[in-house]
Each structure stands twice: as C-alpha cells, then as structure tokens.
Amino acid sequence: MEGIYYYWFMWMIWVIVTFWLPKTDARFWLSFFILLNILGSATFIHFTQIHVGFSYILFALLSFFILYRTKRLFYSLFSVLIITVAYAGVKLFYLFDPVWFLLDVQMYLSILGVILSNMLSKDFFEGMAFFILGSCYGEALFSSAVYSYYRPIVIGDFPFLDMLSIGIFSLLIWASFKTFAASLEHIFKKHARERQGT
C-alpha cells in the first residue's frame, strides 16, 4: 500500500517530537509541521499537465529554512546538486532498465540519499535538509526529463513520500546511534582517567 511507510514514520517522529523533546517553540513548530504535512499529503496543486503534492512543497520549504540558517550557501548548493543528480540518474536508469533492480527503486533512492547526506553533512539537520531538498529537486529534474513522454506528471506522490520518510527516519536512527556512541566513549574516557588518577 502506497503511503504506509510515510504515515507510520511521520506519526512515529511526531510522537518522539511531542513527548520526548523539551517544551520549546521549536518543538511546537516541528509538531505543527508534521501534522500539517500529514493532513496535506493527499492534496495536490494542479497545473496544466503537472500535479505537485502539498507535502512535497512543505518538505522543500523546511529544507530551505534549515539550509538558510547554516550560512554555508555554496557548499549546501553543491551538496544538494550531488544528491539531485544521483536521484534523477537512478530513476532514469530504472526507467530504461528496471531488470537490474531487485528491490523497489524507492528503497535504492532512500539508501543512496542517506549515504550521500551522511557523507556531505556535519550534523543531523543539515544532512536531513540535503537529503530532502536533493530528493525534491531530483524528482523535479526527473519529471522534467520525461515530461515529453509521460503526462500528466505527478510530483510528490505517495511513493516519493514513502522514500522520503524512510530516509529521514534512517538519518534520525543514525544520528541517535552516533550520539549514543559518543556518550559511551565519553563515559569510558572518564572512567579511564579516574583509574589513572587513583
């Protein structure tokens, strides 16, 4: 069922944000964004032969906001461009030769995007913004490439949202693992210093 991963992961992230994060304005706006995204997931803005998902637009705007605050504009543009080209390239390759793909193409796109985002970013939020914006641009680039052959074009449908939510959740798990590993390393170093001091 298309959209099942999107709804599951978005609700899980909403629960984490709402009940585990400290009460701040950032928590409120992030919770509001997630709920608005879920509510608008089935809504599309219609142009002549192009239908753009409301959630797609919200994700792109969130990424713009995050990257604007990083103050590394040129590097961010370069990183997003890498993910954009990789995304569109994989989708075009799948379109012309799908026999090479054992799994759903969305899984490959999610894995590739997560790997590239982790390699190019310095923290979770920057990596998430790279992944989301690169995927959004990649979807738009792929749609423009096949526009002459396939109409109408749907940008930001449920398979795309599934891929995006799987990637975001994977980035969140990876960031949590790195934080846990850093905490363990700090504890072991502290314990080692205490033993050396006695």
mmCIF file of C-alpha atoms in Angstrom:
data_model
loop_
_atom_site.group_PDB
_atom_site.id
_atom_site.type_symbol
_atom_site.label_atom_id
_atom_site.label_comp_id
_atom_site.label_asym_id
_atom_site.label_seq_id
_atom_site.Cartn_x
_atom_site.Cartn_y
_atom_site.Cartn_z
ATOM 1 C CA MET A 1 0.000 0.000 0.000
ATOM 2 C CA GLU A 2 1.496 3.298 -1.093
ATOM 3 C CA GLY A 3 1.943 5.814 1.698
ATOM 4 C CA ILE A 4 2.034 3.300 4.559
ATOM 5 C CA TYR A 5 5.713 3.958 5.369
ATOM 6 C CA TYR A 6 5.130 7.687 5.186
ATOM 7 C CA TYR A 7 2.241 7.623 7.669
ATOM 8 C CA TRP A 8 3.965 5.210 10.059
ATOM 9 C CA PHE A 9 7.256 7.078 10.191
ATOM 10 C CA MET A 10 5.704 10.532 10.306
ATOM 11 C CA TRP A 11 3.485 9.524 13.229
ATOM 12 C CA MET A 12 6.467 7.948 15.000
ATOM 13 C CA ILE A 13 8.518 11.115 14.529
ATOM 14 C CA TRP A 14 5.576 13.210 15.751
ATOM 15 C CA VAL A 15 5.330 11.103 18.921
ATOM 16 C CA ILE A 16 9.087 11.470 19.522
ATOM 17 C CA VAL A 17 8.977 15.238 18.970
ATOM 18 C CA THR A 18 5.814 15.815 21.006
ATOM 19 C CA PHE A 19 6.534 13.651 24.045
ATOM 20 C CA TRP A 20 10.326 13.418 24.294
ATOM 21 C CA LEU A 21 11.660 16.823 23.312
ATOM 22 C CA PRO A 22 11.664 19.654 25.862
ATOM 23 C CA LYS A 23 8.834 22.174 25.674
ATOM 24 C CA THR A 24 10.135 24.900 23.375
ATOM 25 C CA ASP A 25 8.858 26.940 20.443
ATOM 26 C CA ALA A 26 10.910 24.727 18.110
ATOM 27 C CA ARG A 27 9.073 21.634 19.376
ATOM 28 C CA PHE A 28 5.693 23.283 18.795
ATOM 29 C CA TRP A 29 6.523 24.349 15.238
ATOM 30 C CA LEU A 30 8.055 20.990 14.363
ATOM 31 C CA SER A 31 4.969 19.164 15.671
ATOM 32 C CA PHE A 32 2.757 21.582 13.759
ATOM 33 C CA PHE A 33 4.783 20.999 10.583
ATOM 34 C CA ILE A 34 4.471 17.209 10.874
ATOM 35 C CA LEU A 35 0.697 17.335 11.433
ATOM 36 C CA LEU A 36 0.203 19.825 8.588
ATOM 37 C CA ASN A 37 2.338 17.611 6.354
ATOM 38 C CA ILE A 38 0.249 14.542 7.164
ATOM 39 C CA LEU A 39 -3.004 16.436 6.608
ATOM 40 C CA GLY A 40 -1.841 17.763 3.235
ATOM 41 C CA SER A 41 -0.305 14.519 1.983
ATOM 42 C CA ALA A 42 -3.246 13.716 -0.298
ATOM 43 C CA THR A 43 -3.630 17.298 -1.561
ATOM 44 C CA PHE A 44 -2.169 18.336 -4.896
ATOM 45 C CA ILE A 45 -1.780 21.676 -6.624
ATOM 46 C CA HIS A 46 -2.845 21.242 -10.240
ATOM 47 C CA PHE A 47 -1.257 22.931 -13.225
ATOM 48 C CA THR A 48 -1.927 22.071 -16.876
ATOM 49 C CA GLN A 49 -0.221 18.664 -17.035
ATOM 50 C CA ILE A 50 1.644 18.737 -13.699
ATOM 51 C CA HIS A 51 0.319 17.889 -10.244
ATOM 52 C CA VAL A 52 2.510 18.900 -7.285
ATOM 53 C CA GLY A 53 1.909 17.470 -3.817
ATOM 54 C CA PHE A 54 1.343 19.864 -0.916
ATOM 55 C CA SER A 55 3.619 17.789 1.353
ATOM 56 C CA TYR A 56 6.343 17.973 -1.294
ATOM 57 C CA ILE A 57 6.211 21.779 -1.127
ATOM 58 C CA LEU A 58 6.259 21.755 2.696
ATOM 59 C CA PHE A 59 9.317 19.482 2.775
ATOM 60 C CA ALA A 60 11.145 21.717 0.283
ATOM 61 C CA LEU A 61 10.334 24.846 2.313
ATOM 62 C CA LEU A 62 11.567 23.184 5.530
ATOM 63 C CA SER A 63 14.859 22.307 3.832
ATOM 64 C CA PHE A 64 15.283 25.849 2.515
ATOM 65 C CA PHE A 65 14.750 27.190 6.038
ATOM 66 C CA ILE A 66 17.306 24.809 7.579
ATOM 67 C CA LEU A 67 19.959 25.452 4.921
ATOM 68 C CA TYR A 68 19.422 29.214 5.124
ATOM 69 C CA ARG A 69 20.407 29.062 8.790
ATOM 70 C CA THR A 70 23.582 27.043 8.173
ATOM 71 C CA LYS A 71 25.296 30.018 6.432
ATOM 72 C CA ARG A 72 27.181 27.669 4.078
ATOM 73 C CA LEU A 73 25.294 28.525 0.926
ATOM 74 C CA PHE A 74 27.784 27.443 -1.751
ATOM 75 C CA TYR A 75 28.621 24.135 -0.055
ATOM 76 C CA SER A 76 24.924 23.456 0.563
ATOM 77 C CA LEU A 77 24.078 24.087 -3.099
ATOM 78 C CA PHE A 78 26.895 21.792 -4.209
ATOM 79 C CA SER A 79 25.795 19.021 -1.828
ATOM 80 C CA VAL A 80 22.164 19.290 -2.890
ATOM 81 C CA LEU A 81 23.234 19.206 -6.543
ATOM 82 C CA ILE A 82 25.123 15.934 -5.987
ATOM 83 C CA ILE A 83 22.069 14.277 -4.420
ATOM 84 C CA THR A 84 19.792 15.735 -7.115
ATOM 85 C CA VAL A 85 21.848 14.289 -9.967
ATOM 86 C CA ALA A 86 22.201 10.919 -8.195
ATOM 87 C CA TYR A 87 18.443 10.733 -7.569
ATOM 88 C CA ALA A 88 17.430 11.647 -11.117
ATOM 89 C CA GLY A 89 20.117 9.357 -12.566
ATOM 90 C CA VAL A 90 18.892 6.315 -10.615
ATOM 91 C CA LYS A 91 15.269 6.966 -11.605
ATOM 92 C CA LEU A 92 16.203 7.356 -15.273
ATOM 93 C CA PHE A 93 18.282 4.177 -15.142
ATOM 94 C CA TYR A 94 15.331 2.353 -13.555
ATOM 95 C CA LEU A 95 13.005 3.687 -16.250
ATOM 96 C CA PHE A 96 15.139 2.337 -19.106
ATOM 97 C CA ASP A 97 16.491 -0.867 -17.499
ATOM 98 C CA PRO A 98 14.445 -1.950 -14.436
ATOM 99 C CA VAL A 99 15.688 -5.546 -14.576
ATOM 100 C CA TRP A 100 18.800 -4.593 -12.573
ATOM 101 C CA PHE A 101 16.723 -3.572 -9.543
ATOM 102 C CA LEU A 102 15.886 -6.380 -7.148
ATOM 103 C CA LEU A 103 14.027 -4.116 -4.704
ATOM 104 C CA ASP A 104 11.668 -1.233 -5.240
ATOM 105 C CA VAL A 105 13.500 1.743 -6.726
ATOM 106 C CA GLN A 106 12.343 3.917 -3.805
ATOM 107 C CA MET A 107 14.454 1.813 -1.432
ATOM 108 C CA TYR A 108 17.560 2.350 -3.567
ATOM 109 C CA LEU A 109 16.870 6.088 -3.733
ATOM 110 C CA SER A 110 16.428 6.278 0.033
ATOM 111 C CA ILE A 111 19.629 4.321 0.770
ATOM 112 C CA LEU A 112 21.671 6.345 -1.719
ATOM 113 C CA GLY A 113 20.313 9.644 -0.405
ATOM 114 C CA VAL A 114 21.035 8.722 3.223
ATOM 115 C CA ILE A 115 24.607 7.656 2.418
ATOM 116 C CA LEU A 116 25.347 10.822 0.441
ATOM 117 C CA SER A 117 23.728 13.059 3.073
ATOM 118 C CA ASN A 118 25.807 11.492 5.853
ATOM 119 C CA MET A 119 28.975 11.912 3.814
ATOM 120 C CA LEU A 120 28.304 15.554 2.916
ATOM 121 C CA SER A 121 26.801 16.947 6.137
ATOM 122 C CA LYS A 122 28.251 17.826 9.513
ATOM 123 C CA ASP A 123 25.108 17.263 11.630
ATOM 124 C CA PHE A 124 21.666 15.683 11.509
ATOM 125 C CA PHE A 125 19.651 18.741 10.486
ATOM 126 C CA GLU A 126 21.995 19.694 7.675
ATOM 127 C CA GLY A 127 22.025 16.092 6.415
ATOM 128 C CA MET A 128 18.242 15.933 6.555
ATOM 129 C CA ALA A 129 17.981 19.183 4.602
ATOM 130 C CA PHE A 130 20.450 17.913 1.986
ATOM 131 C CA PHE A 131 18.505 14.672 1.641
ATOM 132 C CA ILE A 132 15.061 16.281 1.410
ATOM 133 C CA LEU A 133 15.992 19.113 -0.950
ATOM 134 C CA GLY A 134 18.170 16.888 -3.139
ATOM 135 C CA SER A 135 15.321 14.394 -3.426
ATOM 136 C CA CYS A 136 12.792 17.136 -4.196
ATOM 137 C CA TYR A 137 15.000 18.634 -6.889
ATOM 138 C CA GLY A 138 15.812 15.157 -8.202
ATOM 139 C CA GLU A 139 12.122 14.362 -8.533
ATOM 140 C CA ALA A 140 11.534 17.648 -10.353
ATOM 141 C CA LEU A 141 14.530 17.042 -12.637
ATOM 142 C CA PHE A 142 13.366 13.515 -13.475
ATOM 143 C CA SER A 143 9.829 14.753 -14.134
ATOM 144 C CA SER A 144 11.092 17.468 -16.482
ATOM 145 C CA ALA A 145 13.209 14.878 -18.325
ATOM 146 C CA VAL A 146 10.241 12.580 -19.001
ATOM 147 C CA TYR A 147 7.635 15.321 -19.435
ATOM 148 C CA SER A 148 7.536 14.922 -23.216
ATOM 149 C CA TYR A 149 6.760 11.198 -22.946
ATOM 150 C CA TYR A 150 4.638 10.754 -19.812
ATOM 151 C CA ARG A 151 1.708 13.005 -18.991
ATOM 152 C CA PRO A 152 0.287 14.016 -16.629
ATOM 153 C CA ILE A 153 3.296 14.357 -14.335
ATOM 154 C CA VAL A 154 2.762 13.816 -10.588
ATOM 155 C CA ILE A 155 5.449 15.262 -8.312
ATOM 156 C CA GLY A 156 5.431 14.391 -4.617
ATOM 157 C CA ASP A 157 3.085 11.400 -4.678
ATOM 158 C CA PHE A 158 2.939 8.687 -2.006
ATOM 159 C CA PRO A 159 5.848 6.567 -3.324
ATOM 160 C CA PHE A 160 8.018 9.688 -3.126
ATOM 161 C CA LEU A 161 6.778 10.439 0.396
ATOM 162 C CA ASP A 162 7.476 6.824 1.397
ATOM 163 C CA MET A 163 11.049 7.136 0.156
ATOM 164 C CA LEU A 164 11.497 10.484 1.896
ATOM 165 C CA SER A 165 10.121 9.309 5.241
ATOM 166 C CA ILE A 166 12.239 6.132 5.205
ATOM 167 C CA GLY A 167 15.323 8.271 4.556
ATOM 168 C CA ILE A 168 14.504 10.809 7.265
ATOM 169 C CA PHE A 169 13.853 8.059 9.808
ATOM 170 C CA SER A 170 17.113 6.342 8.820
ATOM 171 C CA LEU A 171 19.009 9.604 9.305
ATOM 172 C CA LEU A 172 17.358 10.003 12.708
ATOM 173 C CA ILE A 173 18.365 6.469 13.740
ATOM 174 C CA TRP A 174 21.934 7.048 12.529
ATOM 175 C CA ALA A 175 22.176 10.371 14.420
ATOM 176 C CA SER A 176 20.871 8.685 17.584
ATOM 177 C CA PHE A 177 23.433 5.894 17.188
ATOM 178 C CA LYS A 178 26.265 8.431 16.804
ATOM 179 C CA THR A 179 25.084 10.317 19.903
ATOM 180 C CA PHE A 180 24.894 7.068 21.892
ATOM 181 C CA ALA A 181 28.385 6.040 20.706
ATOM 182 C CA ALA A 182 29.803 9.456 21.650
ATOM 183 C CA SER A 183 28.212 9.180 25.121
ATOM 184 C CA LEU A 184 29.731 5.722 25.626
ATOM 185 C CA GLU A 185 33.138 6.986 24.513
ATOM 186 C CA HIS A 186 32.898 9.887 26.977
ATOM 187 C CA ILE A 187 31.977 7.506 29.819
ATOM 188 C CA PHE A 188 34.861 5.133 29.018
ATOM 189 C CA LYS A 189 37.358 8.004 28.791
ATOM 190 C CA LYS A 190 36.141 9.433 32.087
ATOM 191 C CA HIS A 191 36.418 6.014 33.719
ATOM 192 C CA ALA A 192 39.933 5.559 32.320
ATOM 193 C CA ARG A 193 41.037 8.976 33.651
ATOM 194 C CA GLU A 194 39.629 8.139 37.096
ATOM 195 C CA ARG A 195 41.542 4.858 37.153
ATOM 196 C CA GLN A 196 44.748 6.601 36.142
ATOM 197 C CA GLY A 197 44.256 9.186 38.865
ATOM 198 C CA THR A 198 43.962 6.581 41.647
#
